[in-house]
Tab-separated table of C-alpha atoms in Angstrom:
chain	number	residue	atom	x	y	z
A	1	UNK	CA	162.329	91.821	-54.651
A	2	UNK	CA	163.673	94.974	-55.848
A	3	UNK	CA	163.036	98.586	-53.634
A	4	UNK	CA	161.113	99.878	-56.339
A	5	UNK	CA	158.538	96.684	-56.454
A	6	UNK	CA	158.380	96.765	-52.558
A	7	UNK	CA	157.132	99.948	-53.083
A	8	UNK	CA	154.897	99.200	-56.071
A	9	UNK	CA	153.537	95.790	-54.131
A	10	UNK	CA	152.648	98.132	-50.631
A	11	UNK	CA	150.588	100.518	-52.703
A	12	UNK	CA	148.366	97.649	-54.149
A	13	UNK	CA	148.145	95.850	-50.965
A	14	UNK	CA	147.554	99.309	-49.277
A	15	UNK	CA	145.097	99.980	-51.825
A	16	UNK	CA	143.107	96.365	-51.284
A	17	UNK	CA	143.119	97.193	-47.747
A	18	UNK	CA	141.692	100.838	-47.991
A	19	UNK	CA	138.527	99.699	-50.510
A	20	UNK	CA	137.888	96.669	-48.360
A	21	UNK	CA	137.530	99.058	-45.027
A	22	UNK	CA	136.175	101.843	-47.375
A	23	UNK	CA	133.130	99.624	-49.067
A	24	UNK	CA	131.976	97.974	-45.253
A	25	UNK	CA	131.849	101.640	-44.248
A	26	UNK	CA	127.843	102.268	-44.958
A	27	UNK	CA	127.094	98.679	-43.621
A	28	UNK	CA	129.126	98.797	-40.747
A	29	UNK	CA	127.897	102.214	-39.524
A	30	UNK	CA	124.143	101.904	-40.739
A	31	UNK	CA	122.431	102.356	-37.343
A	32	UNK	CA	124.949	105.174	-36.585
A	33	UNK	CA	124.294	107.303	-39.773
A	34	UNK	CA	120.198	106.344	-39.303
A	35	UNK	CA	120.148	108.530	-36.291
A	36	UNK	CA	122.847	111.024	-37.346
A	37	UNK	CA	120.552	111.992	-40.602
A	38	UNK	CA	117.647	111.413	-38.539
A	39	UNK	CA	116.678	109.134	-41.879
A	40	UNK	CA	114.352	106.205	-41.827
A	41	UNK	CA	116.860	102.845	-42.831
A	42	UNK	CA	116.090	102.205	-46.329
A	43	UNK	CA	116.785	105.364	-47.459
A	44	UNK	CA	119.549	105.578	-45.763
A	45	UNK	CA	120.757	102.076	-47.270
A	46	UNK	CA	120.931	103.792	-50.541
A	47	UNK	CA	124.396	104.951	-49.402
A	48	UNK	CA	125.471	101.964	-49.790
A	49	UNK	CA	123.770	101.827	-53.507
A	50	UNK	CA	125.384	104.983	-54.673
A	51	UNK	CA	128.674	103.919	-53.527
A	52	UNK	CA	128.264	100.815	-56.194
A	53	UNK	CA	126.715	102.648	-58.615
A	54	UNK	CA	129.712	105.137	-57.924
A	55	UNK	CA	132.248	102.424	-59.523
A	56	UNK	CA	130.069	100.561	-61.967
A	57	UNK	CA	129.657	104.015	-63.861
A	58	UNK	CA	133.140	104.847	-63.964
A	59	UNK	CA	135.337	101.304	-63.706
A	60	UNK	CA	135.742	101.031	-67.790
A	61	UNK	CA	136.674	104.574	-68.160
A	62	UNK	CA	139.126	104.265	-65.065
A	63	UNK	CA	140.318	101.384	-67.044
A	64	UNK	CA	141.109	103.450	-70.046
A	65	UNK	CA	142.530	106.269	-67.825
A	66	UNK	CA	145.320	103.924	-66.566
A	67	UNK	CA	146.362	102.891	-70.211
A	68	UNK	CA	146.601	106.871	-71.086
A	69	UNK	CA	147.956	108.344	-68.100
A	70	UNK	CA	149.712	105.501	-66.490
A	71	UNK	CA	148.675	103.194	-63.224
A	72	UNK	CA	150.312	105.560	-60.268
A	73	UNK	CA	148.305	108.432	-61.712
A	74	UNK	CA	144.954	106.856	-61.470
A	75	UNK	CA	146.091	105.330	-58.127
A	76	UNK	CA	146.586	108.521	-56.691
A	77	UNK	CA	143.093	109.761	-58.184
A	78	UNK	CA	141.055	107.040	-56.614
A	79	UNK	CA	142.830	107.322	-53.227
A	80	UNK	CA	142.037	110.431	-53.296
A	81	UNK	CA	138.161	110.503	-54.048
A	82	UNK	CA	138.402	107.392	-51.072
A	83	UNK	CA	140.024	109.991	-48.794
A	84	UNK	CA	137.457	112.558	-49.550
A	85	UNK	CA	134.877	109.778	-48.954
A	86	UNK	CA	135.795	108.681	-45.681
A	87	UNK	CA	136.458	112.612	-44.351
A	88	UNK	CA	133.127	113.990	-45.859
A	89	UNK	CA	130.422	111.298	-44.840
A	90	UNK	CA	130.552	112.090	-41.146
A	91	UNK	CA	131.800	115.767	-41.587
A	92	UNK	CA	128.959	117.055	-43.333
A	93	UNK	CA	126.074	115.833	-41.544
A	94	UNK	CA	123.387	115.964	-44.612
A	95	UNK	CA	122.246	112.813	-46.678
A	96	UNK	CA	122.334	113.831	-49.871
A	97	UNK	CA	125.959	114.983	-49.822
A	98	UNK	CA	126.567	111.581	-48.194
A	99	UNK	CA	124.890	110.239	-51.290
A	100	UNK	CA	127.747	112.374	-53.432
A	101	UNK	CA	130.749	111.569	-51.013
A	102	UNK	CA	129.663	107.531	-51.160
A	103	UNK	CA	129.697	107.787	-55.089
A	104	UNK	CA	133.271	109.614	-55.155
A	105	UNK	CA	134.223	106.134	-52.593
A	106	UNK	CA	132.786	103.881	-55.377
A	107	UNK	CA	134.531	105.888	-58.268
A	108	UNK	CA	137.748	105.551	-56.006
A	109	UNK	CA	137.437	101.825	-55.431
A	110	UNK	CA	137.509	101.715	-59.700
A	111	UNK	CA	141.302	102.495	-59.429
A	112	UNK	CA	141.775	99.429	-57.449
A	113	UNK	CA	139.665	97.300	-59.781
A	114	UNK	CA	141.919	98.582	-62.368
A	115	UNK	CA	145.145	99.661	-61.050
A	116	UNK	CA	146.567	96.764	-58.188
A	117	UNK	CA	146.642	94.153	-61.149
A	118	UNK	CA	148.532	96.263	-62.894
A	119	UNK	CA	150.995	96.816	-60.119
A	120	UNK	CA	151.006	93.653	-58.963
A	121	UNK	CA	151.648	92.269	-62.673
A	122	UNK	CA	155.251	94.430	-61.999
A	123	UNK	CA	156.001	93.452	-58.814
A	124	UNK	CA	155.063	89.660	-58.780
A	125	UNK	CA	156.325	88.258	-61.941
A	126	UNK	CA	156.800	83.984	-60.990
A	127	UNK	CA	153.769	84.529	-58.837
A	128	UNK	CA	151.091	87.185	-60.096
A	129	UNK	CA	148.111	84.755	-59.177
A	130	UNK	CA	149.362	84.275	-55.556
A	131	UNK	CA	149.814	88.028	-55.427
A	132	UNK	CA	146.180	88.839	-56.026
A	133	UNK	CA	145.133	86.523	-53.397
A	134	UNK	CA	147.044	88.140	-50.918
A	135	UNK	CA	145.368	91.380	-51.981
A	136	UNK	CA	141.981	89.944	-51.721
A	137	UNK	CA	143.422	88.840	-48.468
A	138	UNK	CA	144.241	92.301	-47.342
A	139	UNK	CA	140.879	93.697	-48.961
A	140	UNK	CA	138.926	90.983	-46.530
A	141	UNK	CA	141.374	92.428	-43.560
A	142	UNK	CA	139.721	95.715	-44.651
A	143	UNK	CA	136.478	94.859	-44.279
A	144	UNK	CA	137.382	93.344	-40.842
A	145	UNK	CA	138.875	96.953	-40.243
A	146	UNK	CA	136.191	99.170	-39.916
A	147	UNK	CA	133.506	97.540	-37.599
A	148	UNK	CA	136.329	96.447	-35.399
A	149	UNK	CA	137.364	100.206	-35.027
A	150	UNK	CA	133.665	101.120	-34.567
A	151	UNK	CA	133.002	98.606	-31.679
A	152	UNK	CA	136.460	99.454	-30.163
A	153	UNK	CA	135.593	103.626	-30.187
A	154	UNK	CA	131.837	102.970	-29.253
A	155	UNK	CA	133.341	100.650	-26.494
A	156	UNK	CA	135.446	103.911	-25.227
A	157	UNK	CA	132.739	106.765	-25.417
A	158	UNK	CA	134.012	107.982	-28.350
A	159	UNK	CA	131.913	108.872	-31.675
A	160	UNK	CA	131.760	106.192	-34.237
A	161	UNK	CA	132.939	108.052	-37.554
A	162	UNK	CA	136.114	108.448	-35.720
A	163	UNK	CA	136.563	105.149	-37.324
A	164	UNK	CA	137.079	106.985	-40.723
A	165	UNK	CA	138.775	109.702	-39.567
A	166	UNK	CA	141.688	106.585	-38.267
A	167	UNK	CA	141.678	105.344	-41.540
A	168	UNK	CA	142.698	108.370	-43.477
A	169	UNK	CA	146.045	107.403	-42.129
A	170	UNK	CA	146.192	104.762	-45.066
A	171	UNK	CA	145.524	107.130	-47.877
A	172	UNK	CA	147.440	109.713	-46.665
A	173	UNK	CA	150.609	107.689	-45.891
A	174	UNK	CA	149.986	106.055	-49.742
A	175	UNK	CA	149.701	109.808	-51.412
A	176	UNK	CA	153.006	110.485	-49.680
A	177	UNK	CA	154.756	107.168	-51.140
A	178	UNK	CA	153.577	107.456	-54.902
A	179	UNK	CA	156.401	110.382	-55.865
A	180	UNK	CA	159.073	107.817	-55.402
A	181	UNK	CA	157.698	105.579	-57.584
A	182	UNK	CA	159.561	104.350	-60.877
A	183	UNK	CA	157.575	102.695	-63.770
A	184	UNK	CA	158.059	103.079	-66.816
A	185	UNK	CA	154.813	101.787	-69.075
A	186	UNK	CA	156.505	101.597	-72.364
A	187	UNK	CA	158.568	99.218	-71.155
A	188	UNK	CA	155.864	97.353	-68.723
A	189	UNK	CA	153.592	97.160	-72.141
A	190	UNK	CA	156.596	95.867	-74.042
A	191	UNK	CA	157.223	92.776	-71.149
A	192	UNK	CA	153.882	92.470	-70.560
A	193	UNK	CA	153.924	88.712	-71.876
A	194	UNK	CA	157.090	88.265	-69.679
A	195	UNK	CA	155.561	89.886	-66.330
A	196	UNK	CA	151.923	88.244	-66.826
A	197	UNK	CA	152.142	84.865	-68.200
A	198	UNK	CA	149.108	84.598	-71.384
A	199	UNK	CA	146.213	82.092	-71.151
A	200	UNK	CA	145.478	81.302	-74.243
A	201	UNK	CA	142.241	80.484	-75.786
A	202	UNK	CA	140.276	78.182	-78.144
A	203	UNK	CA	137.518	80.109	-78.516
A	204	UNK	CA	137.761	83.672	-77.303
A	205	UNK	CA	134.111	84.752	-77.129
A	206	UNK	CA	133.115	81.622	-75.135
A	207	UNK	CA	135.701	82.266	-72.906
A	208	UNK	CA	135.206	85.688	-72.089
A	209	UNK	CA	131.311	85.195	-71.715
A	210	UNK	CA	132.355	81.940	-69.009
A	211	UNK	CA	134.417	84.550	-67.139
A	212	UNK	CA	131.733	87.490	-67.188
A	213	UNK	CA	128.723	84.710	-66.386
A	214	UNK	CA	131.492	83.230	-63.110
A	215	UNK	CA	131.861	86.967	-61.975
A	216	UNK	CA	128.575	87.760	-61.844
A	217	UNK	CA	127.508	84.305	-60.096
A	218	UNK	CA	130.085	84.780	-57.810
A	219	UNK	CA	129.498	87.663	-56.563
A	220	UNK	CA	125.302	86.744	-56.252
A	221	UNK	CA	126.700	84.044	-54.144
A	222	UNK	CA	128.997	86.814	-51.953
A	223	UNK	CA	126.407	89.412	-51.612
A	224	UNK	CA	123.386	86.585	-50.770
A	225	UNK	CA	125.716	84.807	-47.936
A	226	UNK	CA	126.477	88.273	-46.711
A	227	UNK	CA	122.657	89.692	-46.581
A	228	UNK	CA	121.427	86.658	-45.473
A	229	UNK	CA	123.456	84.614	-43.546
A	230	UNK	CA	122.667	85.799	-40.193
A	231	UNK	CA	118.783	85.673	-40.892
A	232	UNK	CA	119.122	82.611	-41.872
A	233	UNK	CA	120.645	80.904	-38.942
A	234	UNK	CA	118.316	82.863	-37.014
A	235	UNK	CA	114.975	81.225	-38.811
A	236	UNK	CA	116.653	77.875	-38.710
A	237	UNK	CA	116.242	78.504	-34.430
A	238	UNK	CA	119.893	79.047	-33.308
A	239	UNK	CA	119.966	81.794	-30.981
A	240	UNK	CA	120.202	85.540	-32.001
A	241	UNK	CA	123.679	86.050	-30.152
A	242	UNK	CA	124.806	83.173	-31.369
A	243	UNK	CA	123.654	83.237	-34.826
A	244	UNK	CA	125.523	86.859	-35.589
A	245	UNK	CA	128.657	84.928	-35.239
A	246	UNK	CA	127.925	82.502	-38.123
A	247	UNK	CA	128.771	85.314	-40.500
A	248	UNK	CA	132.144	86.431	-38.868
A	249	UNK	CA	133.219	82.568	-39.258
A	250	UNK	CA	132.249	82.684	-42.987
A	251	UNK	CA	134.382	85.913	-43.419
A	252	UNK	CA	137.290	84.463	-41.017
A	253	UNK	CA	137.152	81.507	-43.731
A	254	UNK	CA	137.543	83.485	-46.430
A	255	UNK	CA	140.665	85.585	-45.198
A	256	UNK	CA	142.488	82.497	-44.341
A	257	UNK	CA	141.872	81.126	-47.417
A	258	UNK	CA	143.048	83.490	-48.974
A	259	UNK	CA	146.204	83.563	-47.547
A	260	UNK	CA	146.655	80.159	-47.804
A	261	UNK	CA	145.812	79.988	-51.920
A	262	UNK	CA	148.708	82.499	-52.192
A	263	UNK	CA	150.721	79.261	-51.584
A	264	UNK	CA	148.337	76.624	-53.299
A	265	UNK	CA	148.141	78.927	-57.135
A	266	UNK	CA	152.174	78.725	-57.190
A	267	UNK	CA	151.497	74.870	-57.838
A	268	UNK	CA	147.959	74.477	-59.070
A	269	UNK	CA	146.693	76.086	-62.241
A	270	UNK	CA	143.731	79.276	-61.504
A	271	UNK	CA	141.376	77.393	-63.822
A	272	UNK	CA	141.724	74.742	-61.891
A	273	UNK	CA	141.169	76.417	-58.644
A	274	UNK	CA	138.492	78.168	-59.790
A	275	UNK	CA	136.143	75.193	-60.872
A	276	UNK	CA	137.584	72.968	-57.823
A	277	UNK	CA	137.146	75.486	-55.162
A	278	UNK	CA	133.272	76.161	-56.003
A	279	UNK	CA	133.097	72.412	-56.173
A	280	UNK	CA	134.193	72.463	-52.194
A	281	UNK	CA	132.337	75.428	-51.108
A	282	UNK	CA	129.029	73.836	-52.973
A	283	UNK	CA	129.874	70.571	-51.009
A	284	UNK	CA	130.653	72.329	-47.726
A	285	UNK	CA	126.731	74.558	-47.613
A	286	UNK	CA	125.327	71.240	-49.047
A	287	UNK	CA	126.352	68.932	-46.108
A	288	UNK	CA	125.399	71.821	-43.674
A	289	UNK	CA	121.983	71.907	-44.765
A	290	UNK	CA	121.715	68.013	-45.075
A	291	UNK	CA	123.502	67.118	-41.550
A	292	UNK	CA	121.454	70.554	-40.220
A	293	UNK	CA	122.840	70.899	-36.712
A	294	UNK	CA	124.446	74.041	-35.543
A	295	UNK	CA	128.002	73.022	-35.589
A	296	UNK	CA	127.243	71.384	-38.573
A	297	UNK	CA	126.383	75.217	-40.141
A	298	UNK	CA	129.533	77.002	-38.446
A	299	UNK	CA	132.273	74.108	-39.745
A	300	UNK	CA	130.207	74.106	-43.163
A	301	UNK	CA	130.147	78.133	-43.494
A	302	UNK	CA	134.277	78.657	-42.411
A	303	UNK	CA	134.555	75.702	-45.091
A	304	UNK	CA	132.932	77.851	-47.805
A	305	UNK	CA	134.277	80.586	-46.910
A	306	UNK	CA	137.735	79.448	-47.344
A	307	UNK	CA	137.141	78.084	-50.357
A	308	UNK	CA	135.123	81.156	-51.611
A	309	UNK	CA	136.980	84.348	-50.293
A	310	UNK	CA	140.162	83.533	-52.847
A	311	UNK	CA	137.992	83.452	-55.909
A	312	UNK	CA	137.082	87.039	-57.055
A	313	UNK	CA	141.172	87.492	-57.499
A	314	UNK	CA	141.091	84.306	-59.256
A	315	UNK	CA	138.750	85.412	-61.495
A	316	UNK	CA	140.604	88.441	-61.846
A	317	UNK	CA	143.668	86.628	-62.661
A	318	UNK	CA	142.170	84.414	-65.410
A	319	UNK	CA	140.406	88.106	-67.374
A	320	UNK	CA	143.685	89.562	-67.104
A	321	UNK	CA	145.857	86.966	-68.354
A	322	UNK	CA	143.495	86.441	-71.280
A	323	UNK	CA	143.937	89.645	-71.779
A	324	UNK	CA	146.853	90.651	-70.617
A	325	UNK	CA	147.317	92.706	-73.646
A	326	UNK	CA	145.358	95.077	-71.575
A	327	UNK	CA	144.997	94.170	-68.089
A	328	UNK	CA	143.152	97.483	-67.166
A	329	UNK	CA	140.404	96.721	-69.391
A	330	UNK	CA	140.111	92.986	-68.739
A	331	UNK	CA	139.941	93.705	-64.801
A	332	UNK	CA	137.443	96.369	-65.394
A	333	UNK	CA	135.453	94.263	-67.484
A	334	UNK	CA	135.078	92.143	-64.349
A	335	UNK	CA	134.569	94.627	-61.980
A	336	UNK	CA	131.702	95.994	-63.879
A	337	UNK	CA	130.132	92.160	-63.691
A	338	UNK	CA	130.952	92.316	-60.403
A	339	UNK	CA	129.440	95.957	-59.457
A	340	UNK	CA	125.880	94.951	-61.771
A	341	UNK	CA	125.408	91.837	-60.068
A	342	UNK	CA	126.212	93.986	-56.556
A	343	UNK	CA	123.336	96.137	-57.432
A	344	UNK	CA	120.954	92.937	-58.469
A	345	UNK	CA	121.022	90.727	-55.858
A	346	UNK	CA	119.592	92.179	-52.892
A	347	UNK	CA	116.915	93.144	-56.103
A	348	UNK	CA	116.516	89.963	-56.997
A	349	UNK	CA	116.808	88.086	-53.470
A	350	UNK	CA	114.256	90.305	-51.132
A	351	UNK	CA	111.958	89.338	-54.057
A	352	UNK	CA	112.583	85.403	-53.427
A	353	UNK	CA	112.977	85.593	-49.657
A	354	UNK	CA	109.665	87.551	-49.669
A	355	UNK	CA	107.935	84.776	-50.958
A	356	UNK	CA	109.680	81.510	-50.752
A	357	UNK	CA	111.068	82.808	-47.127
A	358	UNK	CA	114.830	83.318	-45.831
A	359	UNK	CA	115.113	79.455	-45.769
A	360	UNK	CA	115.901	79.838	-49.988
A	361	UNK	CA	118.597	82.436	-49.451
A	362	UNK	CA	121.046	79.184	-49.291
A	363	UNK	CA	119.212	77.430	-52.078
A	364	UNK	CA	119.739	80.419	-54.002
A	365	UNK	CA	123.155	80.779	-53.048
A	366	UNK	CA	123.966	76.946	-54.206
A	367	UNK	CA	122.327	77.739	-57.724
A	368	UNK	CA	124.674	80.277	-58.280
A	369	UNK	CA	127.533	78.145	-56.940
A	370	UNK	CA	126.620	75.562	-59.796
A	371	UNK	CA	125.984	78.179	-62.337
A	372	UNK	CA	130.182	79.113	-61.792
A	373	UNK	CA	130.415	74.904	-61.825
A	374	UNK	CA	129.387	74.790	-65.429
A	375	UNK	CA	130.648	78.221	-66.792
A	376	UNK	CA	134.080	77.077	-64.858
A	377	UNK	CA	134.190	73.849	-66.560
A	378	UNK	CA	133.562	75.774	-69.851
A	379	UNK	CA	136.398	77.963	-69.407
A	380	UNK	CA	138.401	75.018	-68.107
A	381	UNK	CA	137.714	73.215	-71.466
A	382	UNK	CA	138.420	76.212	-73.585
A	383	UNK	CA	142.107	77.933	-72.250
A	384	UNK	CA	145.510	76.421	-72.333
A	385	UNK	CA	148.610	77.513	-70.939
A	386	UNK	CA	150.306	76.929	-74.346
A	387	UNK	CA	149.895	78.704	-77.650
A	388	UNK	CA	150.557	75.272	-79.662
A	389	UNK	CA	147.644	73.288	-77.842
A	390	UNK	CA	145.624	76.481	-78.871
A	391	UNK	CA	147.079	76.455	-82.639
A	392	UNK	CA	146.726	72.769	-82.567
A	393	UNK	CA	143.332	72.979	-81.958
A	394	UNK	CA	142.192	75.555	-84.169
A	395	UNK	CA	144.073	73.969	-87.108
A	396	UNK	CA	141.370	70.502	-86.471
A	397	UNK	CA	138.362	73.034	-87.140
């Protein structure tokens, strides 16, 4: 690998790192910023809502921004508004500029949405799949980040947002690397079938509505695993301390799996992956709940995990390849799925769990497993990796 993409591949990794310990950052201080607003919890929870609504708003036209002004431009935008984010939550003590500073985070984490696949299309040519995964990888290593610095200064004495203040060190050391960056977007644009190799489609609008429909079930299935998970192992009578664990496995699946599917989408086609993988994970919870002991939930839930954690940047590589025309737009098209269905399910789940109990949170999350299933085998049925099959099949119509 040249300098140049070394440098363009540690900003996007850099940058999947920072949103993954940017986004936990509400969740993982929650009882911390309760008592330092003196708020009651749910309204302090809507941090976490702004921060979404922060990069649903804005992902599309961050999308557009990188085609006009150029990726390391935007980059250096959104790190930015994630700097300001994570240096003006606990510095000004008052809730409703946390509100602001957690929507400037979510319009930050838009660059990444729309920028790393960009950057990653330049620097990974033979591999561009494999490259995402290791970015959701690093994102996941985020997210592990944050509470880990938390417990570790809470452990010492020490205040908890001097978590954030740590990880300014990322942006800061990524605003300082950008200058020396070299890409030229004429000529990325013109090699753009070279860099990202196309997916080609039977029937475009089909396609493109399997993708949106995956994202969005995907990331139901995320969010309800992540609300619920814990609860859930709790009302099925394994022990409280032992119970909080079951959600750390599911994430410690994930990263590995990730990791590991860097490897595995060299050799196996991302369509492939993508309806095989939910196949697994819908296995895995399934068994769990059938064998129902409690090693039976732990081995089922790293399982899923590792199955599950690869697939957002799966998905991500499929949209963009599709269109790779305009990856921007295609990964922001995704990321707004993504961000709607973020801002739905604990909507749509606390109204199920209310009713049917925290027993249907899995339930829930299998439906939405199967739901990817289908639109997966859709989108299997519809792409091809070569522009005759495509022709060949349009010409039978």
């Amino acid at each position: 690998m040249r300098k140049n993409d070394s440098l363009i591949a540690f900003l996007a990794f850099a940058m999947y790192f920072l949103t993954g310990a940017a986004c936990i950052v509400v969740g993982s201080g929650l009882p911390h910023l309760v008592k330092m607003y003196d708020m009651q919890l749910d309204q302090v929870v809507l941090l976490g809502s702004a921060y979404a609504f922060g990069r649903v708003l804005t992902v599309y036209t961050t999308g557009r921004l990188v085609e006009k002004l150029g990726p390391v431009k935007v980059l250096a935008g959104g790190v930015t508004l994630i700097a300001v984010f994570l240096f003006g939550l606990p510095t000004i003590a008052n809730y409703y500029a946390g509100l602001f500073f957690a929507a400037l985070g979510g319009i930050g984490m838009g660059a990444q949405d729309t920028v790393c696949p960009v950057l990653l299309s330049v620097a990974f040519r033979k591999n561009y799949a494999g490259s995402l995964s290791a970015g959701q990888a690093l994102f996941g290593l985020g997210s592990f980040a944050t509470p880990f610095l938390v417990g570790v200064l809470l452990a010492n004495g020490r205040f908890f947002y001097y978590a954030y203040y740590i990880l300014l060190i990322v942006p800061v050391v990524m605003l300082i690397c950008m200058p020396f960056v070299k890409l030229d977007m004429k000529e990325h644009v013109q090699n753009q079938e070279q860099n990202v190799k196309p997916i080609h489609v039977k029937h475009k609008l089909l396609a493109y509505g399997a993708i949106l429909i995956i994202c969005a079930a995907y990331s139901a299935v995320v969010n309800t695993l992540g609300l619920y998970l814990s609860s859930f192992a709790e009302n099925i009578g394994i022990a409280q301390s032992t119970s909080a664990f079951m959600l750390t496995v599911y994430n410690v699946g994930c990263v590995i799996g990730s990791f590991v599917f860097v490897i595995v989408l060299k050799k196996i086609k991302a369509q492939i992956v993508l309806l095989v993988n939910n196949i697994c994970a819908l296995a895995a919870i399934g068994a769990a709940l059938v064998i129902n002991t409690v090693a039976a939930y732990f081995i089922g839930m790293f399982t899923a995990g590792f199955f599950l954690g690869v697939l957002f940047s799966v998905i991500v590589a499929v949209a963009t390849r599709i269109g790779y025309e305009r990856i921007s737009i295609a990964s922001s098209l995704v990321a707004t799925a993504s961000g709607l269905s973020d801002i739905l399910t604990p909507v749509v789940t606390g109204f199920l769990v209310g009713r049917l109990g925290v027993g249907f949170s899995f339930k829930y999350a299998m439906i939405m497993i199967a739901v990817c299933i289908v639109a997966a085998a859709v989108l299997r049925l519809n792409t091809s990796e070569k522009q005759q099959e495509v022709q060949k099949y349009v010409d039978t119509e």
